[in-house]
Tab-separated table of C-alpha atoms in Angstrom:
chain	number	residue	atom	x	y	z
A	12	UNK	CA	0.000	0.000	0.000
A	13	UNK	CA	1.229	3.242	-1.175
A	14	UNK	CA	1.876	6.050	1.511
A	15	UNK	CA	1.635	9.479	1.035
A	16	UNK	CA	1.459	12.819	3.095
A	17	UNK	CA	-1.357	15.080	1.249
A	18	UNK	CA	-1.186	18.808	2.192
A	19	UNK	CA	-3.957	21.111	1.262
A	20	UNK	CA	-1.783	24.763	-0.043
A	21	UNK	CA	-2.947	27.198	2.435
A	22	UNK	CA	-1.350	30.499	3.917
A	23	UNK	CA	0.723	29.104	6.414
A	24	UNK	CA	2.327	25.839	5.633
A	25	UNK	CA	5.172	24.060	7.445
A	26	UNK	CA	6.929	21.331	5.368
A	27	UNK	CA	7.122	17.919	7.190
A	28	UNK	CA	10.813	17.090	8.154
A	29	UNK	CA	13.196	15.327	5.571
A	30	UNK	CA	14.577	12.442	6.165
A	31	UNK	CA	16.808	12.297	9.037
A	32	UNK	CA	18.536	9.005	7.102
A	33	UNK	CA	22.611	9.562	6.326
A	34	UNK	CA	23.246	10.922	2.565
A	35	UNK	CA	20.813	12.291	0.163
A	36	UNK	CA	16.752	11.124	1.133
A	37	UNK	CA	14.518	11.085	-1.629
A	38	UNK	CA	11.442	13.448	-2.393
A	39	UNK	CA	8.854	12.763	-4.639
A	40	UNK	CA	6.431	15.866	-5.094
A	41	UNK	CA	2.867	16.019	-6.790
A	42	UNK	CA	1.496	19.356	-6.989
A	43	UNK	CA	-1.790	19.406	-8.157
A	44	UNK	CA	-3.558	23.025	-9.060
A	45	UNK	CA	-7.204	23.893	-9.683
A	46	UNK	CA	-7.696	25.646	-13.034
A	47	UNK	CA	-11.139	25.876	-12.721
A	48	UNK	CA	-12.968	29.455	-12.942
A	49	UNK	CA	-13.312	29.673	-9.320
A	50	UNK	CA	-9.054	30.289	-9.530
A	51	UNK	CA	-9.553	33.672	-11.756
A	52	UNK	CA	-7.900	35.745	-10.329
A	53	UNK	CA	-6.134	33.537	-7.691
A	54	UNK	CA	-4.177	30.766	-10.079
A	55	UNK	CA	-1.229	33.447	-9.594
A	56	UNK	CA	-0.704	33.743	-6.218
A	57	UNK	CA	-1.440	29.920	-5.991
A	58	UNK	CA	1.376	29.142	-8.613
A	59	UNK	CA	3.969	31.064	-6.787
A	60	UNK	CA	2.988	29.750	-3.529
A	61	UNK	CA	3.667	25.997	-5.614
A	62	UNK	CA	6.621	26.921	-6.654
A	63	UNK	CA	7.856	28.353	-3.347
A	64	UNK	CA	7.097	24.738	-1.851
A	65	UNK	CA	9.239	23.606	-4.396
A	66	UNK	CA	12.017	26.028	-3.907
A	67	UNK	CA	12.665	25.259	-0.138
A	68	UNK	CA	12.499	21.517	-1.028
A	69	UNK	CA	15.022	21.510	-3.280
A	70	UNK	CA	17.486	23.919	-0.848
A	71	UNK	CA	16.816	21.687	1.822
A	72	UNK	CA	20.071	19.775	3.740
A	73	UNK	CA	20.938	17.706	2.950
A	74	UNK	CA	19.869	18.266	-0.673
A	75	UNK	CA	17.721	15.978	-1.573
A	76	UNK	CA	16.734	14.005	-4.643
A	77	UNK	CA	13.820	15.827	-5.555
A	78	UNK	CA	11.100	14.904	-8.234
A	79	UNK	CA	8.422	16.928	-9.389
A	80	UNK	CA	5.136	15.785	-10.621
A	81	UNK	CA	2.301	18.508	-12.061
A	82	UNK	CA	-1.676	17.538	-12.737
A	83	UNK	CA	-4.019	20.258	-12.699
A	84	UNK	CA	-7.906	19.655	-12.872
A	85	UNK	CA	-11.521	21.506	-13.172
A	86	UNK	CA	-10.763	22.235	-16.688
A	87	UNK	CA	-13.968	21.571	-18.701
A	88	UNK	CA	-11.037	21.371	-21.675
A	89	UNK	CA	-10.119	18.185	-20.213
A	90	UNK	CA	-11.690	15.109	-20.833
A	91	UNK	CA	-14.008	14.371	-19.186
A	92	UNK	CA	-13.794	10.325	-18.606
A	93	UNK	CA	-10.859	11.300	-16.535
A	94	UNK	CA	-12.633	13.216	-14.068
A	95	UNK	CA	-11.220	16.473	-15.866
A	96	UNK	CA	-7.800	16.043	-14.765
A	97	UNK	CA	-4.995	15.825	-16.766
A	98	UNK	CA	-1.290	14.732	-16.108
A	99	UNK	CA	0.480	17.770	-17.284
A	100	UNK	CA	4.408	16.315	-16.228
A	101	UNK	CA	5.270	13.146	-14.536
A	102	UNK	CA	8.468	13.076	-12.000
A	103	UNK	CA	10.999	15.064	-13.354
A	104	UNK	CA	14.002	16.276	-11.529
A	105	UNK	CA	14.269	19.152	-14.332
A	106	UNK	CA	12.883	22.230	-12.271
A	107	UNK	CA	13.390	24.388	-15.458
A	108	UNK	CA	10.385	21.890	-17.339
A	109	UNK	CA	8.528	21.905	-13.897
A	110	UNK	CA	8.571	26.166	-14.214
A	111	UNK	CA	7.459	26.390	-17.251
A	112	UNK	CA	4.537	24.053	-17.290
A	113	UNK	CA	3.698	25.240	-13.828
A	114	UNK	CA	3.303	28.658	-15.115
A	115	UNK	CA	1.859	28.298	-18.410
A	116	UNK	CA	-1.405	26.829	-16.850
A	117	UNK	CA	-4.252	28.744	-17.096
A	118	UNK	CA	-8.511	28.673	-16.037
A	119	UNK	CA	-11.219	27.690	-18.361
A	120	UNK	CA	-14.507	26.894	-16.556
A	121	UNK	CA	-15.734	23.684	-14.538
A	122	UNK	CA	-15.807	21.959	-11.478
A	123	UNK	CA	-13.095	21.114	-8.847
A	124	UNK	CA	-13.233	17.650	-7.848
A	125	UNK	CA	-10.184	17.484	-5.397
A	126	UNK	CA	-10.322	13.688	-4.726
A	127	UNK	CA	-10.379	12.841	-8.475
A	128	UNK	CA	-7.019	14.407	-9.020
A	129	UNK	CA	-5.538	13.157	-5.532
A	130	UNK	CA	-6.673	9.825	-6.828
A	131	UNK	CA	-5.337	9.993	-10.187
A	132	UNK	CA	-1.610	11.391	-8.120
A	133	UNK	CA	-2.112	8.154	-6.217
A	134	UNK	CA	-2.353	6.120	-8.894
A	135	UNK	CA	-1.200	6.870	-12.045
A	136	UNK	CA	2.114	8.849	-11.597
A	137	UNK	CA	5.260	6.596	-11.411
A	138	UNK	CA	6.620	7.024	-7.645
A	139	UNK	CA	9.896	5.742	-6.144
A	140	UNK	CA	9.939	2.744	-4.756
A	141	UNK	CA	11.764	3.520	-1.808
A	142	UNK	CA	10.234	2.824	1.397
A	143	UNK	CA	12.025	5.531	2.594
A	144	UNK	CA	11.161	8.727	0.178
A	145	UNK	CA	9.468	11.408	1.223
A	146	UNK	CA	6.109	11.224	-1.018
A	147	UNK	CA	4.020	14.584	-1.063
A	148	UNK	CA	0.707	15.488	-2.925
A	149	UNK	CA	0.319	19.444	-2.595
A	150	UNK	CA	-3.141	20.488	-3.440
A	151	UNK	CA	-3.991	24.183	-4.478
């Protein structure tokens, strides 16, 4: 059974301890965004405050192994057998790709259905095996 610490973005968010392990502990991080018309106005602040999550991850010490995963969902653009969430980048450890898809997400109508896309994180994206990783979904 997979394991998984799911944090819902909010203002004031404290990042769970790494790894106190020897060497270099693994993260894997989903962030999944809302891009449903209910985020007008809002996706920007909520992409920053994604990326910021990211940021001190990836400066934390030891440095870790850090993998990035993006969905987004509430698009009525997206199809709609998948619960209108889409997989916009599995785990990468390219931050650069992670930026730019991060911030090229935009709204477009529908509904938020938060469980869909934690369920489709869950599931469908390719997480370490490790026992011992860190494994985050961050919902905005």
């Amino acid at each position: 059974m997979k394991r998984f610490a799911l944090l819902m973005l909010a203002m004031g968010l404290a990042l769970p301890a790494l790894s106190k392990e020897p060497g270099r502990g693994r993260v894997d991080l989903a962030l999944c965004l809302d891009t449903s018309n209910s985020m007008d106005g809002l996706i920007g602040s909520a992409k920053l405050k994604l990326w910021a999550i990211v940021n001190e991850l990836a400066r934390a010490k030891p440095t870790p192994a850090l993998r990035v995963a993006l969905l987004s969902y509430g698009n009525t653009g997206y199809d709609r057998e998948k619960g209108w969430v889409r997989k916009d980048l599995d785990f990468t450890s390219d931050l650069d790709q992670v930026y730019a898809k991060l911030n090229a997400l935009t709204t477009h109508g529908g509904d938020e259905y938060v469980a869909r896309v934690v369920r489709e994180a869950a599931e469908t994206l390719e997480w370490t095996d490790s026992g011992s990783a860190l494994k985050l979904i961050f919902v905005a």
